[in-house]
Amino acid sequence: MRAVSVATLASQILIVLTGGLVRLTESGLGCTDWPHCTPDSFFPVPEHGIHGFIEYANRLLGAVVIGISIWMLVLAIRKAKSAGGREILTLAALVFFLSAAQGIIGAVVVWLELRPDTVGIHFMLSVVLVALSTMLVWRVFRGPRGPKVATAPQFVLTHGATALFAIVIVMGTLTTGAGPHAGDGGAVRNGLNPELLQHFHAWPSYALLLVTLALLVVAVRKGPRIHLFSVLGLLAASLFQMVIGLIQANTGLPVPLVAAHMMGSVFAAAAMTATVLSLRGKAEVSA
């Protein structure tokens, strides 16, 4: 179960990378139909070149992601009566059903020819899935939720950081929908001002960094150690995202930096989730 829970998280992160590569290589319509690649072929056709194979590879990985989520769900059902088993089962079920929903949303994205609102929903659900998968790994390794081990200020700061993080993700998604990387040369943009949106994306990012620094100060003084490590992970992810974001905004959004920024967002989601979970300790489990 531990190995499969880690595989669940890894696969949810990996498919964000491959999905980003589909968009950044303008392969979003490499397959023009779903579940077939074209109306006449289930597989990529030579006429679509490398774009068809890139898009199809992402679809194949989607099937692997769902397969792993099914495996995790089966294991969770078998362990449902053990300590913490019900919570693990709930998380595993959510990951499975939302992963299946991602397949349907992916079809809608293709049918609507990469409309930025559908693409944005597709990405934000991936962030949710990474957060849920992080929770799943945490519960599998550490057991059911225990009592509070952090102070009231730590709870306030952590949940404030969570709200800011959600705003950063939404604004970043809107900024992407206004930018040049549409996934296909003919795909529409959301029509918003990308330069203005960059500022709306950056401001809550700066606020998130300040709150994270405040969390770090309190965690150094109050602990617990696992919370301190989680905050350090969140701080590292936030700094990475800020540096990459500033560089890409001032260098014309080069593809490698955009890909790094996108991957950084899901690692930050995992770190943010771990920070929230670290506010509580292990539950006492009777023999």
CSV table of C-alpha atoms in Angstrom, one decimal:
chain,number,residue,atom,x,y,z
A,1,MET,CA,0.0,0.0,0.0
A,2,ARG,CA,2.9,2.4,0.7
A,3,ALA,CA,4.4,1.7,-2.7
A,4,VAL,CA,1.2,2.2,-4.5
A,5,SER,CA,0.3,5.4,-2.6
A,6,VAL,CA,3.7,6.9,-3.7
A,7,ALA,CA,3.1,5.7,-7.2
A,8,THR,CA,-0.3,7.4,-7.1
A,9,LEU,CA,1.3,10.7,-6.2
A,10,ALA,CA,4.1,10.3,-8.7
A,11,SER,CA,1.8,9.5,-11.5
A,12,GLN,CA,-0.4,12.5,-10.8
A,13,ILE,CA,2.7,14.8,-10.9
A,14,LEU,CA,4.1,13.1,-14.0
A,15,ILE,CA,0.9,13.6,-16.0
A,16,VAL,CA,1.0,17.3,-15.3
A,17,LEU,CA,4.4,17.3,-16.9
A,18,THR,CA,3.3,15.4,-20.0
A,19,GLY,CA,0.1,17.5,-20.2
A,20,GLY,CA,2.3,20.6,-20.1
A,21,LEU,CA,4.5,19.3,-22.8
A,22,VAL,CA,1.5,18.7,-25.0
A,23,ARG,CA,0.5,22.3,-24.7
A,24,LEU,CA,4.0,23.8,-24.9
A,25,THR,CA,4.8,21.8,-28.1
A,26,GLU,CA,1.5,22.9,-29.7
A,27,SER,CA,0.4,19.3,-29.7
A,28,GLY,CA,-3.0,19.9,-28.1
A,29,LEU,CA,-4.9,19.0,-31.2
A,30,GLY,CA,-2.4,16.4,-32.3
A,31,CYS,CA,-5.3,14.1,-31.9
A,32,THR,CA,-8.5,15.8,-33.1
A,33,ASP,CA,-11.0,13.3,-31.6
A,34,TRP,CA,-11.6,11.4,-28.4
A,35,PRO,CA,-11.3,8.5,-27.5
A,36,HIS,CA,-10.1,7.9,-31.0
A,37,CYS,CA,-7.1,10.0,-32.1
A,38,THR,CA,-8.9,10.9,-35.4
A,39,PRO,CA,-12.4,10.1,-36.6
A,40,ASP,CA,-10.9,7.3,-38.7
A,41,SER,CA,-8.2,6.0,-36.4
A,42,PHE,CA,-7.8,5.1,-32.8
A,43,PHE,CA,-4.0,5.7,-33.0
A,44,PRO,CA,-2.0,8.6,-34.3
A,45,VAL,CA,-1.7,9.0,-38.0
A,46,PRO,CA,1.5,10.1,-39.9
A,47,GLU,CA,-0.3,13.2,-41.3
A,48,HIS,CA,-0.3,14.7,-37.8
A,49,GLY,CA,3.5,14.2,-37.3
A,50,ILE,CA,5.1,14.2,-33.9
A,51,HIS,CA,2.2,16.2,-32.4
A,52,GLY,CA,-0.1,13.2,-32.7
A,53,PHE,CA,2.3,10.9,-30.9
A,54,ILE,CA,2.9,13.5,-28.1
A,55,GLU,CA,-0.8,13.9,-27.5
A,56,TYR,CA,-1.4,10.2,-27.7
A,57,ALA,CA,1.4,9.4,-25.2
A,58,ASN,CA,-0.3,11.7,-22.7
A,59,ARG,CA,-3.5,9.8,-23.2
A,60,LEU,CA,-1.7,6.5,-22.6
A,61,LEU,CA,-0.2,7.9,-19.4
A,62,GLY,CA,-3.7,9.0,-18.3
A,63,ALA,CA,-4.8,5.3,-18.6
A,64,VAL,CA,-1.8,4.3,-16.4
A,65,VAL,CA,-2.8,7.0,-13.8
A,66,ILE,CA,-6.4,5.6,-13.7
A,67,GLY,CA,-5.0,2.0,-13.5
A,68,ILE,CA,-2.8,3.0,-10.5
A,69,SER,CA,-5.8,4.7,-8.8
A,70,ILE,CA,-7.8,1.6,-9.2
A,71,TRP,CA,-5.1,-0.5,-7.7
A,72,MET,CA,-4.9,1.9,-4.8
A,73,LEU,CA,-8.7,1.8,-4.3
A,74,VAL,CA,-8.7,-2.0,-4.2
A,75,LEU,CA,-6.0,-2.0,-1.6
A,76,ALA,CA,-7.9,0.6,0.4
A,77,ILE,CA,-11.1,-1.4,0.3
A,78,ARG,CA,-9.2,-4.4,1.6
A,79,LYS,CA,-7.8,-2.4,4.5
A,80,ALA,CA,-11.0,-0.3,5.2
A,81,LYS,CA,-11.5,-1.9,8.6
A,82,SER,CA,-8.0,-1.2,9.9
A,83,ALA,CA,-7.0,1.9,11.9
A,84,GLY,CA,-7.4,4.9,9.6
A,85,GLY,CA,-8.6,2.6,6.8
A,86,ARG,CA,-11.9,4.5,6.2
A,87,GLU,CA,-10.1,7.8,5.6
A,88,ILE,CA,-7.6,6.1,3.3
A,89,LEU,CA,-10.5,4.6,1.4
A,90,THR,CA,-12.2,8.0,1.1
A,91,LEU,CA,-9.1,9.6,-0.3
A,92,ALA,CA,-8.4,6.7,-2.7
A,93,ALA,CA,-12.0,6.8,-4.0
A,94,LEU,CA,-11.7,10.6,-4.5
A,95,VAL,CA,-8.5,10.2,-6.4
A,96,PHE,CA,-10.0,7.5,-8.6
A,97,PHE,CA,-13.2,9.3,-9.5
A,98,LEU,CA,-11.5,12.6,-10.1
A,99,SER,CA,-8.8,10.9,-12.3
A,100,ALA,CA,-11.6,9.4,-14.3
A,101,ALA,CA,-13.3,12.8,-14.5
A,102,GLN,CA,-10.0,14.2,-15.9
A,103,GLY,CA,-10.3,11.9,-18.8
A,104,ILE,CA,-13.8,13.2,-19.6
A,105,ILE,CA,-12.6,16.8,-19.2
A,106,GLY,CA,-9.7,16.1,-21.5
A,107,ALA,CA,-12.2,14.9,-24.1
A,108,VAL,CA,-14.1,18.2,-23.7
A,109,VAL,CA,-10.9,20.2,-24.1
A,110,VAL,CA,-10.2,18.5,-27.4
A,111,TRP,CA,-13.9,18.8,-28.6
A,112,LEU,CA,-13.9,22.5,-27.8
A,113,GLU,CA,-10.5,22.9,-29.5
A,114,LEU,CA,-8.5,24.0,-26.4
A,115,ARG,CA,-10.7,26.7,-25.0
A,116,PRO,CA,-8.7,28.3,-22.2
A,117,ASP,CA,-11.5,27.9,-19.6
A,118,THR,CA,-11.6,24.1,-20.2
A,119,VAL,CA,-7.8,23.8,-20.2
A,120,GLY,CA,-7.7,25.8,-17.0
A,121,ILE,CA,-10.2,23.5,-15.3
A,122,HIS,CA,-8.2,20.5,-16.5
A,123,PHE,CA,-5.0,21.9,-14.8
A,124,MET,CA,-6.6,23.1,-11.6
A,125,LEU,CA,-8.2,19.7,-11.1
A,126,SER,CA,-4.7,18.2,-11.5
A,127,VAL,CA,-3.5,20.5,-8.6
A,128,VAL,CA,-6.4,19.1,-6.5
A,129,LEU,CA,-5.5,15.6,-7.4
A,130,VAL,CA,-1.8,16.2,-6.4
A,131,ALA,CA,-3.1,17.6,-3.0
A,132,LEU,CA,-5.4,14.6,-2.5
A,133,SER,CA,-2.6,12.2,-3.4
A,134,THR,CA,-0.3,13.9,-0.9
A,135,MET,CA,-2.9,13.4,1.7
A,136,LEU,CA,-3.2,9.8,0.8
A,137,VAL,CA,0.5,9.2,1.1
A,138,TRP,CA,0.6,11.0,4.4
A,139,ARG,CA,-2.2,8.9,5.9
A,140,VAL,CA,-0.8,5.6,4.6
A,141,PHE,CA,2.6,6.3,6.1
A,142,ARG,CA,1.5,8.1,9.3
A,143,GLY,CA,-1.9,6.6,10.1
A,144,PRO,CA,-5.1,8.4,11.0
A,145,ARG,CA,-5.4,12.0,12.0
A,146,GLY,CA,-4.2,12.7,15.5
A,147,PRO,CA,-4.5,15.6,18.0
A,148,LYS,CA,-3.3,19.2,17.3
A,149,VAL,CA,0.4,19.6,17.9
A,150,ALA,CA,0.8,23.2,16.6
A,151,THR,CA,-0.2,26.5,18.2
A,152,ALA,CA,-3.1,28.6,17.3
A,153,PRO,CA,-1.0,31.1,15.3
A,154,GLN,CA,0.5,28.3,13.3
A,155,PHE,CA,-3.1,27.2,12.4
A,156,VAL,CA,-4.1,30.7,11.4
A,157,LEU,CA,-0.9,31.3,9.3
A,158,THR,CA,-1.1,27.9,7.6
A,159,HIS,CA,-4.7,28.3,6.6
A,160,GLY,CA,-4.0,31.8,5.5
A,161,ALA,CA,-1.2,30.5,3.3
A,162,THR,CA,-3.6,27.9,1.9
A,163,ALA,CA,-6.1,30.6,0.8
A,164,LEU,CA,-3.3,32.6,-0.8
A,165,PHE,CA,-2.0,29.6,-2.6
A,166,ALA,CA,-5.4,28.9,-4.0
A,167,ILE,CA,-5.6,32.5,-5.3
A,168,VAL,CA,-2.1,32.1,-6.8
A,169,ILE,CA,-3.1,29.0,-8.7
A,170,VAL,CA,-6.3,30.6,-10.1
A,171,MET,CA,-4.6,33.8,-11.1
A,172,GLY,CA,-1.7,31.8,-12.7
A,173,THR,CA,-4.2,29.7,-14.7
A,174,LEU,CA,-5.9,32.8,-15.9
A,175,THR,CA,-2.6,34.4,-16.8
A,176,THR,CA,-1.6,31.3,-18.8
A,177,GLY,CA,-5.0,31.4,-20.6
A,178,ALA,CA,-4.1,34.9,-21.8
A,179,GLY,CA,-0.5,34.1,-22.8
A,180,PRO,CA,1.0,32.7,-26.0
A,181,HIS,CA,1.3,29.0,-25.2
A,182,ALA,CA,-2.2,27.9,-26.2
A,183,GLY,CA,-1.4,24.3,-27.1
A,184,ASP,CA,-2.1,24.9,-30.8
A,185,GLY,CA,-1.4,27.8,-33.1
A,186,GLY,CA,-5.1,28.3,-33.8
A,187,ALA,CA,-6.5,28.0,-30.3
A,188,VAL,CA,-8.2,31.0,-28.9
A,189,ARG,CA,-7.1,32.9,-25.8
A,190,ASN,CA,-9.3,34.2,-22.9
A,191,GLY,CA,-8.9,37.8,-24.1
A,192,LEU,CA,-7.6,39.2,-20.8
A,193,ASN,CA,-4.6,41.5,-20.5
A,194,PRO,CA,-1.7,39.1,-19.8
A,195,GLU,CA,0.6,41.9,-18.5
A,196,LEU,CA,-2.0,43.0,-16.0
A,197,LEU,CA,-2.7,39.4,-15.0
A,198,GLN,CA,1.0,38.9,-14.3
A,199,HIS,CA,0.7,41.5,-11.6
A,200,PHE,CA,-2.5,40.0,-10.1
A,201,HIS,CA,-0.6,36.6,-10.1
A,202,ALA,CA,2.5,38.1,-8.5
A,203,TRP,CA,0.9,40.1,-5.7
A,204,PRO,CA,-0.6,37.1,-3.8
A,205,SER,CA,2.6,35.2,-4.5
A,206,TYR,CA,4.6,37.8,-2.6
A,207,ALA,CA,2.0,37.6,0.2
A,208,LEU,CA,2.3,33.8,0.3
A,209,LEU,CA,6.1,34.1,0.6
A,210,LEU,CA,5.7,36.6,3.6
A,211,VAL,CA,3.2,34.3,5.3
A,212,THR,CA,5.5,31.3,4.8
A,213,LEU,CA,8.4,33.2,6.3
A,214,ALA,CA,6.3,34.0,9.3
A,215,LEU,CA,5.4,30.3,9.5
A,216,LEU,CA,9.0,29.4,9.4
A,217,VAL,CA,9.9,31.8,12.3
A,218,VAL,CA,7.1,30.3,14.5
A,219,ALA,CA,8.0,26.7,13.5
A,220,VAL,CA,11.6,27.2,14.4
A,221,ARG,CA,10.5,28.4,17.9
A,222,LYS,CA,7.6,26.1,18.5
A,223,GLY,CA,8.0,23.0,16.3
A,224,PRO,CA,7.0,20.3,15.8
A,225,ARG,CA,9.9,19.1,13.6
A,226,ILE,CA,7.8,17.6,10.9
A,227,HIS,CA,5.9,20.9,10.6
A,228,LEU,CA,9.2,22.7,10.3
A,229,PHE,CA,10.4,20.4,7.5
A,230,SER,CA,7.1,20.9,5.7
A,231,VAL,CA,7.3,24.7,6.0
A,232,LEU,CA,10.9,24.6,4.7
A,233,GLY,CA,9.6,22.6,1.7
A,234,LEU,CA,6.9,25.1,1.1
A,235,LEU,CA,9.4,28.0,1.3
A,236,ALA,CA,11.7,26.3,-1.1
A,237,ALA,CA,8.9,25.7,-3.6
A,238,SER,CA,7.6,29.3,-3.2
A,239,LEU,CA,11.1,30.8,-3.8
A,240,PHE,CA,11.7,28.5,-6.8
A,241,GLN,CA,8.3,29.6,-8.3
A,242,MET,CA,9.0,33.2,-7.7
A,243,VAL,CA,12.5,33.2,-9.3
A,244,ILE,CA,11.3,31.2,-12.3
A,245,GLY,CA,8.2,33.3,-12.7
A,246,LEU,CA,10.2,36.6,-12.6
A,247,ILE,CA,12.7,35.3,-15.1
A,248,GLN,CA,10.2,33.9,-17.6
A,249,ALA,CA,8.1,37.1,-17.4
A,250,ASN,CA,11.1,39.1,-18.4
A,251,THR,CA,12.5,36.8,-21.1
A,252,GLY,CA,9.4,36.3,-23.2
A,253,LEU,CA,8.1,33.1,-21.6
A,254,PRO,CA,10.6,30.5,-22.9
A,255,VAL,CA,9.1,27.0,-23.1
A,256,PRO,CA,11.6,25.3,-20.6
A,257,LEU,CA,10.9,28.0,-17.9
A,258,VAL,CA,7.2,27.7,-18.4
A,259,ALA,CA,7.4,24.0,-18.0
A,260,ALA,CA,9.5,24.4,-14.9
A,261,HIS,CA,7.1,26.9,-13.5
A,262,MET,CA,4.1,24.6,-14.1
A,263,MET,CA,5.9,21.6,-12.4
A,264,GLY,CA,6.8,23.9,-9.5
A,265,SER,CA,3.2,24.6,-9.0
A,266,VAL,CA,2.3,21.0,-8.3
A,267,PHE,CA,5.3,20.5,-6.1
A,268,ALA,CA,4.2,23.6,-4.2
A,269,ALA,CA,0.7,22.1,-3.9
A,270,ALA,CA,2.2,18.9,-2.3
A,271,ALA,CA,4.3,21.0,0.1
A,272,MET,CA,1.3,23.2,1.0
A,273,THR,CA,-0.8,20.1,1.7
A,274,ALA,CA,2.0,18.6,3.8
A,275,THR,CA,2.2,21.8,5.8
A,276,VAL,CA,-1.5,21.7,6.7
A,277,LEU,CA,-1.3,18.0,7.6
A,278,SER,CA,1.7,18.5,9.8
A,279,LEU,CA,-0.4,20.7,12.2
A,280,ARG,CA,-1.6,17.4,13.7
A,281,GLY,CA,0.4,14.5,15.2
A,282,LYS,CA,-0.1,10.8,15.0
A,283,ALA,CA,-3.3,9.2,16.5
A,284,GLU,CA,-2.9,6.8,19.3
A,285,VAL,CA,-3.8,3.4,17.9
A,286,SER,CA,-4.8,0.6,20.3
A,287,ALA,CA,-3.2,-2.8,19.8
